[in-house]
mmCIF file of C-alpha atoms and ligand atoms in Angstrom:
data_model
loop_
_atom_site.group_PDB
_atom_site.id
_atom_site.type_symbol
_atom_site.label_atom_id
_atom_site.label_comp_id
_atom_site.label_asym_id
_atom_site.label_seq_id
_atom_site.Cartn_x
_atom_site.Cartn_y
_atom_site.Cartn_z
ATOM 1 C CA MET A 26 54.177 89.842 183.715
ATOM 2 C CA THR A 27 56.876 91.732 182.218
ATOM 3 C CA ALA A 28 59.773 89.863 180.255
ATOM 4 C CA PRO A 29 62.689 88.639 182.188
ATOM 5 C CA VAL A 30 66.251 90.068 182.122
ATOM 6 C CA ALA A 31 68.715 88.241 180.988
ATOM 7 C CA LEU A 32 71.723 90.286 182.087
ATOM 8 C CA ARG A 33 72.118 93.726 183.629
ATOM 9 C CA TRP A 34 75.005 96.284 184.346
ATOM 10 C CA ALA A 35 75.184 97.619 188.226
ATOM 11 C CA GLY A 36 76.359 100.939 188.582
ATOM 12 C CA ASP A 37 78.746 103.078 186.900
ATOM 13 C CA ALA A 38 81.865 101.989 184.807
ATOM 14 C CA ALA A 39 83.299 100.572 187.783
ATOM 15 C CA GLY A 40 80.663 98.665 188.611
ATOM 16 C CA HIS A 41 79.892 94.949 187.772
ATOM 17 C CA LEU A 42 77.860 92.516 185.369
ATOM 18 C CA GLU A 43 74.782 90.706 186.979
ATOM 19 C CA ILE A 44 73.714 87.522 185.033
ATOM 20 C CA LEU A 45 70.511 85.656 185.871
ATOM 21 C CA ASP A 46 72.056 81.988 186.364
ATOM 22 C CA GLN A 47 70.083 80.337 183.485
ATOM 23 C CA THR A 48 70.892 76.884 184.902
ATOM 24 C CA LYS A 49 69.131 77.244 188.175
ATOM 25 C CA LEU A 50 65.865 78.111 185.759
ATOM 26 C CA PRO A 51 63.098 77.356 186.225
ATOM 27 C CA ALA A 52 63.711 76.324 190.098
ATOM 28 C CA ARG A 53 65.523 79.262 191.468
ATOM 29 C CA LEU A 54 65.987 82.958 190.173
ATOM 30 C CA GLU A 55 69.593 83.462 191.103
ATOM 31 C CA TRP A 56 71.681 86.627 190.262
ATOM 32 C CA LEU A 57 75.360 85.958 189.356
ATOM 33 C CA ALA A 58 77.579 89.416 190.211
ATOM 34 C CA CYS A 59 80.753 89.490 187.555
ATOM 35 C CA ARG A 60 83.458 91.228 188.939
ATOM 36 C CA ASP A 61 86.228 89.368 186.763
ATOM 37 C CA VAL A 62 86.468 88.432 183.398
ATOM 38 C CA GLU A 63 87.137 84.840 184.258
ATOM 39 C CA THR A 64 83.319 84.764 185.832
ATOM 40 C CA VAL A 65 82.183 86.393 182.410
ATOM 41 C CA VAL A 66 83.817 83.683 180.264
ATOM 42 C CA GLU A 67 82.801 81.218 182.487
ATOM 43 C CA ALA A 68 79.006 82.125 182.719
ATOM 44 C CA ILE A 69 79.328 81.932 178.779
ATOM 45 C CA LYS A 70 80.550 78.951 178.412
ATOM 46 C CA SER A 71 78.564 76.713 181.222
ATOM 47 C CA LEU A 72 75.178 78.508 179.607
ATOM 48 C CA ARG A 73 74.738 80.564 182.655
ATOM 49 C CA VAL A 74 73.638 83.007 180.036
ATOM 50 C CA ARG A 75 72.935 82.096 176.429
ATOM 51 C CA GLY A 76 71.428 82.865 173.405
ATOM 52 C CA ALA A 77 73.243 84.491 170.513
ATOM 53 C CA PRO A 78 72.107 87.979 171.203
ATOM 54 C CA ALA A 79 72.564 87.642 175.093
ATOM 55 C CA ILE A 80 76.208 86.073 174.939
ATOM 56 C CA GLY A 81 77.136 89.083 172.674
ATOM 57 C CA ILE A 82 75.437 91.400 174.956
ATOM 58 C CA ALA A 83 77.512 89.600 177.932
ATOM 59 C CA GLY A 84 80.862 90.018 175.620
ATOM 60 C CA ALA A 85 80.236 93.555 175.497
ATOM 61 C CA TYR A 86 79.731 94.377 179.303
ATOM 62 C CA GLY A 87 82.613 92.142 179.914
ATOM 63 C CA LEU A 88 85.017 94.241 178.179
ATOM 64 C CA VAL A 89 83.819 97.000 180.742
ATOM 65 C CA VAL A 90 84.618 94.418 183.421
ATOM 66 C CA ALA A 91 87.956 93.864 181.758
ATOM 67 C CA ALA A 92 88.551 97.608 181.820
ATOM 68 C CA ALA A 93 87.649 97.825 185.467
ATOM 69 C CA GLU A 94 90.103 95.152 186.213
ATOM 70 C CA ALA A 95 92.593 97.367 184.744
ATOM 71 C CA VAL A 96 91.788 100.504 186.596
ATOM 72 C CA ARG A 97 92.070 98.109 189.829
ATOM 73 C CA ALA A 98 95.236 96.781 189.049
ATOM 74 C CA GLY A 99 96.529 100.457 188.392
ATOM 75 C CA LEU A 100 97.997 99.821 184.954
ATOM 76 C CA PRO A 101 99.480 102.453 182.710
ATOM 77 C CA PRO A 102 97.129 103.107 179.632
ATOM 78 C CA ASP A 103 99.459 101.005 177.130
ATOM 79 C CA GLU A 104 99.040 98.206 179.632
ATOM 80 C CA ALA A 105 95.376 98.631 180.191
ATOM 81 C CA LEU A 106 94.788 98.671 176.476
ATOM 82 C CA ALA A 107 96.658 95.150 176.130
ATOM 83 C CA HIS A 108 94.726 93.937 179.037
ATOM 84 C CA VAL A 109 91.518 94.857 177.506
ATOM 85 C CA LEU A 110 92.146 93.620 173.931
ATOM 86 C CA ALA A 111 93.668 90.026 175.693
ATOM 87 C CA ARG A 112 90.492 89.798 177.732
ATOM 88 C CA GLY A 113 88.461 90.805 174.441
ATOM 89 C CA GLU A 114 89.786 87.712 172.553
ATOM 90 C CA GLU A 115 88.999 85.531 175.933
ATOM 91 C CA LEU A 116 85.533 86.664 175.969
ATOM 92 C CA ALA A 117 85.018 86.393 171.776
ATOM 93 C CA SER A 118 85.997 82.956 171.699
ATOM 94 C CA ALA A 119 84.393 81.447 174.629
ATOM 95 C CA ARG A 120 81.533 79.933 172.590
ATOM 96 C CA PRO A 121 82.278 79.133 168.640
ATOM 97 C CA THR A 122 79.101 79.194 166.967
ATOM 98 C CA ALA A 123 77.127 82.463 167.749
ATOM 99 C CA VAL A 124 78.649 85.100 165.567
ATOM 100 C CA ASN A 125 76.538 87.699 167.690
ATOM 101 C CA LEU A 126 79.585 87.143 170.411
ATOM 102 C CA ARG A 127 82.827 88.411 168.567
ATOM 103 C CA TRP A 128 80.351 90.844 166.568
ATOM 104 C CA ALA A 129 79.579 92.782 169.802
ATOM 105 C CA VAL A 130 83.102 92.521 171.207
ATOM 106 C CA GLU A 131 84.796 93.763 168.075
ATOM 107 C CA ARG A 132 82.300 96.337 167.590
ATOM 108 C CA SER A 133 82.711 97.276 171.154
ATOM 109 C CA LEU A 134 86.977 97.473 170.753
ATOM 110 C CA GLY A 135 86.478 99.292 167.820
ATOM 111 C CA LYS A 136 85.159 102.270 169.374
ATOM 112 C CA LEU A 137 88.402 102.692 171.771
ATOM 113 C CA ALA A 138 90.136 103.850 168.272
ATOM 114 C CA ALA A 139 88.344 107.328 168.890
ATOM 115 C CA LEU A 140 90.426 107.700 172.207
ATOM 116 C CA ALA A 141 93.544 109.141 172.607
ATOM 117 C CA ALA A 142 96.735 106.616 172.423
ATOM 118 C CA ASP A 143 97.060 107.473 176.172
ATOM 119 C CA ALA A 144 93.792 107.290 177.480
ATOM 120 C CA PRO A 145 93.522 106.035 181.102
ATOM 121 C CA ALA A 146 91.950 102.701 182.275
ATOM 122 C CA ALA A 147 89.056 104.422 183.577
ATOM 123 C CA ALA A 148 88.318 105.934 180.083
ATOM 124 C CA LEU A 149 88.344 102.816 178.451
ATOM 125 C CA ALA A 150 85.797 101.675 181.323
ATOM 126 C CA GLN A 151 83.358 104.634 180.423
ATOM 127 C CA ALA A 152 83.665 104.076 176.252
ATOM 128 C CA LEU A 153 83.282 100.337 176.594
ATOM 129 C CA LEU A 154 80.245 100.983 178.923
ATOM 130 C CA ALA A 155 78.683 103.382 176.520
ATOM 131 C CA GLU A 156 78.994 101.002 173.731
ATOM 132 C CA ALA A 157 77.914 97.989 175.944
ATOM 133 C CA ARG A 158 74.512 99.766 177.047
ATOM 134 C CA ALA A 159 74.181 100.960 173.144
ATOM 135 C CA ILE A 160 74.040 97.337 171.833
ATOM 136 C CA HIS A 161 71.955 96.125 174.503
ATOM 137 C CA ALA A 162 69.311 99.118 174.074
ATOM 138 C CA GLU A 163 69.512 98.488 170.553
ATOM 139 C CA ASP A 164 68.948 94.777 170.854
ATOM 140 C CA GLU A 165 65.844 95.483 172.631
ATOM 141 C CA ARG A 166 64.521 97.424 169.643
ATOM 142 C CA LEU A 167 65.682 94.916 167.260
ATOM 143 C CA CYS A 168 63.498 92.297 169.203
ATOM 144 C CA ALA A 169 60.266 94.521 169.144
ATOM 145 C CA ALA A 170 60.990 95.182 165.307
ATOM 146 C CA ILE A 171 61.129 91.486 164.598
ATOM 147 C CA GLY A 172 58.269 90.615 166.667
ATOM 148 C CA ARG A 173 56.448 93.135 164.409
ATOM 149 C CA HIS A 174 57.219 91.756 161.429
ATOM 150 C CA GLY A 175 56.957 87.959 162.333
ATOM 151 C CA ALA A 176 53.581 88.655 163.559
ATOM 152 C CA ALA A 177 52.466 89.953 160.519
ATOM 153 C CA VAL A 178 53.637 86.797 158.522
ATOM 154 C CA LEU A 179 53.150 84.100 161.131
ATOM 155 C CA PRO A 180 50.058 81.857 159.863
ATOM 156 C CA ALA A 181 47.088 81.389 161.807
ATOM 157 C CA GLY A 182 46.931 78.333 164.121
ATOM 158 C CA ASN A 183 49.390 76.280 166.578
ATOM 159 C CA VAL A 184 53.144 76.833 166.545
ATOM 160 C CA LEU A 185 55.922 74.695 167.378
ATOM 161 C CA THR A 186 59.501 76.402 168.487
ATOM 162 C CA HIS A 187 62.928 74.535 169.412
ATOM 163 C CA CYS A 188 65.245 76.068 172.285
ATOM 164 C CA ASN A 189 64.709 79.160 173.737
ATOM 165 C CA THR A 190 64.539 82.329 171.649
ATOM 166 C CA GLY A 191 62.753 84.673 174.350
ATOM 167 C CA ALA A 192 63.872 87.468 176.759
ATOM 168 C CA LEU A 193 66.557 85.299 178.522
ATOM 169 C CA ALA A 194 68.217 84.823 175.009
ATOM 170 C CA THR A 195 68.222 88.494 174.071
ATOM 171 C CA GLY A 196 67.914 92.088 175.271
ATOM 172 C CA GLY A 197 64.704 92.584 174.543
ATOM 173 C CA ILE A 198 61.261 90.003 174.257
ATOM 174 C CA GLY A 199 63.328 87.535 172.213
ATOM 175 C CA THR A 200 63.440 86.542 168.443
ATOM 176 C CA ALA A 201 61.401 83.633 167.409
ATOM 177 C CA LEU A 202 59.560 83.793 170.858
ATOM 178 C CA GLY A 203 59.103 87.362 170.477
ATOM 179 C CA VAL A 204 57.252 86.889 167.483
ATOM 180 C CA ILE A 205 55.127 84.454 169.268
ATOM 181 C CA THR A 206 54.492 86.593 172.025
ATOM 182 C CA THR A 207 53.821 89.662 169.731
ATOM 183 C CA ALA A 208 51.459 87.983 167.923
ATOM 184 C CA TRP A 209 49.577 86.374 171.415
ATOM 185 C CA GLU A 210 49.403 90.202 172.461
ATOM 186 C CA ARG A 211 47.991 91.220 169.024
ATOM 187 C CA GLY A 212 45.012 88.853 170.303
ATOM 188 C CA ARG A 213 45.714 86.029 168.196
ATOM 189 C CA ARG A 214 44.836 82.502 170.051
ATOM 190 C CA PHE A 215 47.049 79.734 169.396
ATOM 191 C CA GLU A 216 48.831 77.071 171.491
ATOM 192 C CA VAL A 217 52.741 76.821 171.461
ATOM 193 C CA PHE A 218 54.219 73.502 171.089
ATOM 194 C CA ALA A 219 57.835 73.678 172.600
ATOM 195 C CA ASP A 220 60.400 70.894 172.025
ATOM 196 C CA GLU A 221 62.272 70.061 175.392
ATOM 197 C CA THR A 222 65.462 70.625 173.296
ATOM 198 C CA ARG A 223 67.802 68.150 174.864
ATOM 199 C CA PRO A 224 70.881 67.843 176.221
ATOM 200 C CA LEU A 225 70.186 70.928 178.356
ATOM 201 C CA PHE A 226 66.288 71.133 177.908
ATOM 202 C CA GLN A 227 66.425 75.157 177.185
ATOM 203 C CA GLY A 228 62.874 74.372 175.812
ATOM 204 C CA ALA A 229 61.479 72.432 178.771
ATOM 205 C CA ARG A 230 63.208 74.670 181.371
ATOM 206 C CA LEU A 231 63.411 78.229 179.713
ATOM 207 C CA THR A 232 60.745 78.868 177.029
ATOM 208 C CA ALA A 233 58.177 77.018 178.698
ATOM 209 C CA TRP A 234 58.945 79.022 181.924
ATOM 210 C CA GLU A 235 58.580 82.384 180.023
ATOM 211 C CA LEU A 236 55.191 81.121 178.315
ATOM 212 C CA VAL A 237 53.585 80.182 181.636
ATOM 213 C CA GLU A 238 54.938 83.176 183.267
ATOM 214 C CA ARG A 239 52.874 85.434 180.469
ATOM 215 C CA GLY A 240 49.943 82.969 180.717
ATOM 216 C CA ILE A 241 50.146 81.780 177.096
ATOM 217 C CA PRO A 242 49.456 78.007 176.669
ATOM 218 C CA VAL A 243 52.345 75.880 176.068
ATOM 219 C CA THR A 244 53.085 72.070 175.711
ATOM 220 C CA VAL A 245 56.650 70.756 176.294
ATOM 221 C CA LEU A 246 57.211 67.698 173.856
ATOM 222 C CA CYS A 247 60.412 65.354 173.692
ATOM 223 C CA ASP A 248 62.296 66.220 170.999
ATOM 224 C CA SER A 249 61.624 62.797 169.057
ATOM 225 C CA ALA A 250 57.713 63.297 169.460
ATOM 226 C CA ALA A 251 58.251 66.292 166.739
ATOM 227 C CA GLY A 252 57.585 64.255 163.817
ATOM 228 C CA HIS A 253 54.338 62.640 165.056
ATOM 229 C CA LEU A 254 53.088 65.614 166.187
ATOM 230 C CA LEU A 255 53.645 67.329 162.630
ATOM 231 C CA ALA A 256 51.963 64.311 161.081
ATOM 232 C CA THR A 257 49.081 65.014 163.234
ATOM 233 C CA GLY A 258 48.336 68.317 161.266
ATOM 234 C CA ARG A 259 47.938 70.439 164.538
ATOM 235 C CA ILE A 260 50.989 72.604 163.716
ATOM 236 C CA ALA A 261 50.394 75.665 161.741
ATOM 237 C CA ALA A 262 54.122 76.775 161.653
ATOM 238 C CA CYS A 263 57.686 75.948 163.081
ATOM 239 C CA ILE A 264 59.568 78.916 164.022
ATOM 240 C CA VAL A 265 63.338 78.705 165.624
ATOM 241 C CA GLY A 266 65.955 81.626 166.154
ATOM 242 C CA ALA A 267 69.312 81.250 164.906
ATOM 243 C CA ASP A 268 73.422 81.358 165.962
ATOM 244 C CA ARG A 269 74.564 82.441 162.724
ATOM 245 C CA ILE A 270 73.363 82.636 159.009
ATOM 246 C CA THR A 271 75.829 82.706 156.113
ATOM 247 C CA ALA A 272 75.059 84.842 152.812
ATOM 248 C CA ASN A 273 73.021 82.032 151.555
ATOM 249 C CA GLY A 274 70.769 81.483 153.941
ATOM 250 C CA ASP A 275 71.891 78.406 155.595
ATOM 251 C CA THR A 276 71.224 78.941 159.313
ATOM 252 C CA ALA A 277 73.109 77.617 162.351
ATOM 253 C CA ASN A 278 70.862 77.215 165.417
ATOM 254 C CA LYS A 279 70.495 74.565 168.745
ATOM 255 C CA ILE A 280 71.003 71.072 167.822
ATOM 256 C CA GLY A 281 67.550 69.428 166.399
ATOM 257 C CA THR A 282 66.635 72.403 164.470
ATOM 258 C CA TYR A 283 67.748 70.554 161.325
ATOM 259 C CA SER A 284 65.868 67.628 161.804
ATOM 260 C CA LEU A 285 63.003 69.799 162.641
ATOM 261 C CA ALA A 286 63.135 71.435 159.508
ATOM 262 C CA VAL A 287 63.302 68.171 157.547
ATOM 263 C CA LEU A 288 60.057 67.021 159.398
ATOM 264 C CA ALA A 289 58.265 70.242 158.944
ATOM 265 C CA ALA A 290 59.300 70.142 154.993
ATOM 266 C CA ALA A 291 58.109 66.388 154.720
ATOM 267 C CA HIS A 292 54.699 67.342 156.417
ATOM 268 C CA GLY A 293 54.408 70.861 154.558
ATOM 269 C CA VAL A 294 54.627 72.846 157.342
ATOM 270 C CA PRO A 295 56.186 76.200 156.888
ATOM 271 C CA PHE A 296 59.683 76.581 158.830
ATOM 272 C CA TYR A 297 60.737 80.199 159.897
ATOM 273 C CA VAL A 298 63.489 81.765 161.486
ATOM 274 C CA ALA A 299 63.733 84.904 163.288
ATOM 275 C CA ALA A 300 66.971 86.665 163.891
ATOM 276 C CA PRO A 301 68.695 89.971 164.224
ATOM 277 C CA SER A 302 71.041 91.382 161.489
ATOM 278 C CA SER A 303 73.945 90.939 163.949
ATOM 279 C CA THR A 304 73.435 87.132 163.174
ATOM 280 C CA PHE A 305 74.235 87.165 159.693
ATOM 281 C CA ASP A 306 77.912 86.292 158.875
ATOM 282 C CA LEU A 307 78.094 87.447 154.900
ATOM 283 C CA ALA A 308 81.646 86.489 155.035
ATOM 284 C CA LEU A 309 80.634 83.017 155.007
ATOM 285 C CA ALA A 310 79.274 81.556 151.802
ATOM 286 C CA THR A 311 77.674 78.413 153.212
ATOM 287 C CA GLY A 312 76.965 76.645 156.603
ATOM 288 C CA ALA A 313 79.444 74.229 155.672
ATOM 289 C CA ASP A 314 81.903 77.107 156.795
ATOM 290 C CA ILE A 315 80.050 77.751 160.285
ATOM 291 C CA PRO A 316 82.001 76.298 163.065
ATOM 292 C CA ILE A 317 79.672 74.230 165.208
ATOM 293 C CA GLU A 318 80.290 74.015 169.019
ATOM 294 C CA GLU A 319 81.222 70.451 170.307
ATOM 295 C CA ARG A 320 80.493 70.231 174.056
ATOM 296 C CA GLY A 321 81.505 67.582 176.504
ATOM 297 C CA PRO A 322 79.998 64.258 177.026
ATOM 298 C CA ALA A 323 78.565 64.691 180.673
ATOM 299 C CA GLU A 324 75.524 66.738 178.953
ATOM 300 C CA VAL A 325 74.393 63.938 177.124
ATOM 301 C CA LEU A 326 75.378 60.899 179.271
ATOM 302 C CA ALA A 327 74.054 62.124 182.291
ATOM 303 C CA PRO A 328 71.137 64.837 181.486
ATOM 304 C CA LEU A 329 70.213 67.369 184.235
ATOM 305 C CA GLY A 330 73.068 65.541 186.110
ATOM 306 C CA VAL A 331 71.320 62.158 186.286
ATOM 307 C CA PRO A 332 73.260 59.232 184.659
ATOM 308 C CA ALA A 333 71.294 57.930 182.158
ATOM 309 C CA ALA A 334 74.034 55.921 180.224
ATOM 310 C CA PRO A 335 76.385 52.896 181.461
ATOM 311 C CA ALA A 336 80.152 54.096 182.342
ATOM 312 C CA GLY A 337 82.256 53.446 179.459
ATOM 313 C CA ALA A 338 79.815 54.596 176.756
ATOM 314 C CA LYS A 339 80.990 57.716 174.686
ATOM 315 C CA ALA A 340 78.523 60.839 173.834
ATOM 316 C CA PHE A 341 78.090 62.651 170.681
ATOM 317 C CA ASN A 342 77.367 66.135 171.811
ATOM 318 C CA PRO A 343 77.281 69.057 168.948
ATOM 319 C CA ALA A 344 75.659 72.120 170.405
ATOM 320 C CA PHE A 345 74.308 73.681 166.823
ATOM 321 C CA ASP A 346 73.150 71.854 163.566
ATOM 322 C CA VAL A 347 73.054 73.841 160.018
ATOM 323 C CA THR A 348 69.675 74.119 158.352
ATOM 324 C CA PRO A 349 69.781 74.327 154.451
ATOM 325 C CA ALA A 350 68.401 77.483 153.097
ATOM 326 C CA ARG A 351 66.078 75.500 151.065
ATOM 327 C CA LEU A 352 64.464 74.281 153.901
ATOM 328 C CA ILE A 353 63.757 77.718 155.273
ATOM 329 C CA ARG A 354 60.325 79.543 154.386
ATOM 330 C CA ALA A 355 61.282 82.752 155.654
ATOM 331 C CA ILE A 356 63.979 84.694 157.769
ATOM 332 C CA ILE A 357 62.529 87.256 160.081
ATOM 333 C CA THR A 358 64.841 90.565 160.591
ATOM 334 C CA GLU A 359 64.486 93.642 162.070
ATOM 335 C CA HIS A 360 64.587 95.314 158.582
ATOM 336 C CA GLY A 361 61.981 93.180 156.866
ATOM 337 C CA VAL A 362 61.182 89.517 156.069
ATOM 338 C CA ILE A 363 63.870 87.483 153.784
ATOM 339 C CA ASP A 364 61.414 85.813 151.345
ATOM 340 C CA PRO A 365 62.449 83.740 149.224
ATOM 341 C CA VAL A 366 65.537 83.125 151.185
ATOM 342 C CA THR A 367 68.188 83.620 148.737
ATOM 343 C CA SER A 368 71.479 85.227 148.688
ATOM 344 C CA ALA A 369 70.206 88.222 146.571
ATOM 345 C CA ARG A 370 67.112 88.501 148.753
ATOM 346 C CA ILE A 371 69.254 88.577 151.976
ATOM 347 C CA ALA A 372 71.465 91.283 150.607
ATOM 348 C CA ALA A 373 68.523 93.562 149.793
ATOM 349 C CA VAL A 374 66.416 93.391 152.452
ATOM 350 C CA LEU A 375 70.221 93.761 154.919
ATOM 351 C CA GLY A 376 71.047 96.638 152.701
ATOM 352 C CA GLY A 377 73.831 98.570 154.526
ATOM 353 C CA ARG A 378 73.013 97.094 157.942
HETATM 354 O O1 LIG B 6 73.186 76.979 173.497
HETATM 355 P P1 LIG B 6 72.151 77.900 173.541
HETATM 356 O O2 LIG B 6 71.468 77.900 174.378
HETATM 357 O O3 LIG B 6 73.071 79.287 173.664
HETATM 358 O O4 LIG B 6 71.498 78.179 172.078
HETATM 359 C C1 LIG B 6 70.465 78.918 171.969
HETATM 360 C C2 LIG B 6 70.206 78.665 170.378
HETATM 361 O O5 LIG B 6 70.227 77.875 169.838
HETATM 362 C C3 LIG B 6 69.225 79.870 169.920
HETATM 363 O O6 LIG B 6 68.021 79.204 169.441
HETATM 364 C C4 LIG B 6 69.602 80.918 169.582
HETATM 365 O O7 LIG B 6 71.150 81.745 169.629
HETATM 366 C C5 LIG B 6 68.612 82.172 169.102
HETATM 367 S S1 LIG B 6 68.470 83.148 170.568
HETATM 368 C C6 LIG B 6 67.729 84.491 170.156
#
């Protein structure tokens, strides 16, 4: 089977964005048509589309939806531009941790500077669609390059991963999961262990689904079983994705990643991060500067909608945590492998990205 697609644009610049609703997976494959920005923002906030690169692509297409709104409302050029900029801020701030979202929105908006000051809304929509398509296609290429670089360094043996970093999370084959599937397609044989990834179960619902669809053996474990699994010596490497990587290599990723990195270090298992250069935020010195999204209590108190705690209990629900660079063996990017993970090496590998 070919990799699933997380999102796609339907039609020309007056068309709409279609998002594969990941909250319904693996039970149902349902596409959500987004004809207004409100629907795109809601889809990002509620993780119908998720994963750092994929929400960046959704943000870029969301701007086209904003320009199409301006066309339908018959807004004059100045009001159309103001509308797109205001909607752009709503999109960019829909989720705070993955830097790819704001990066993609700002990159697309930057393209509008080349247009005449009195460019009509339809011209804005066309320019924004061209840029969203470019970001989408570029991410597909970056994923393939990350897969190639990563497959070359991934040690032989079973791998343990966290959250979902596959086709559902990107515009291509994925980052960490793309490394795993590339290694598999090159003939390497191993078993993939996938943390279920509470509270939203991206590992169990999405990673396991992608791997089962591809015929790659996958075993799902409770996040709390990872320490015991590593202690058995059955895991050769851990590999995860990233939502934001700072100048020193500190890495924000799905909650539970930091615990896994500590456990991997305790058991001498190498811990890899795979991410495109768009996930690096070199303006931030360390992970302490990364905004960590806090989500509502229902996800923890009633997982998958089933009440699991008494009424009156409170919840602690950070969506991400920060893994210090010292716990990361190497970071795999489209430009090559950052090893060791130091500020100097990051700057050298990313160069003039
Ligand atoms: O809350 P999510 O599901 O958007 O979190 C996703 C992750 O943490 C991924 O590991 C990360 O975005 C990398 S996706 C290639």
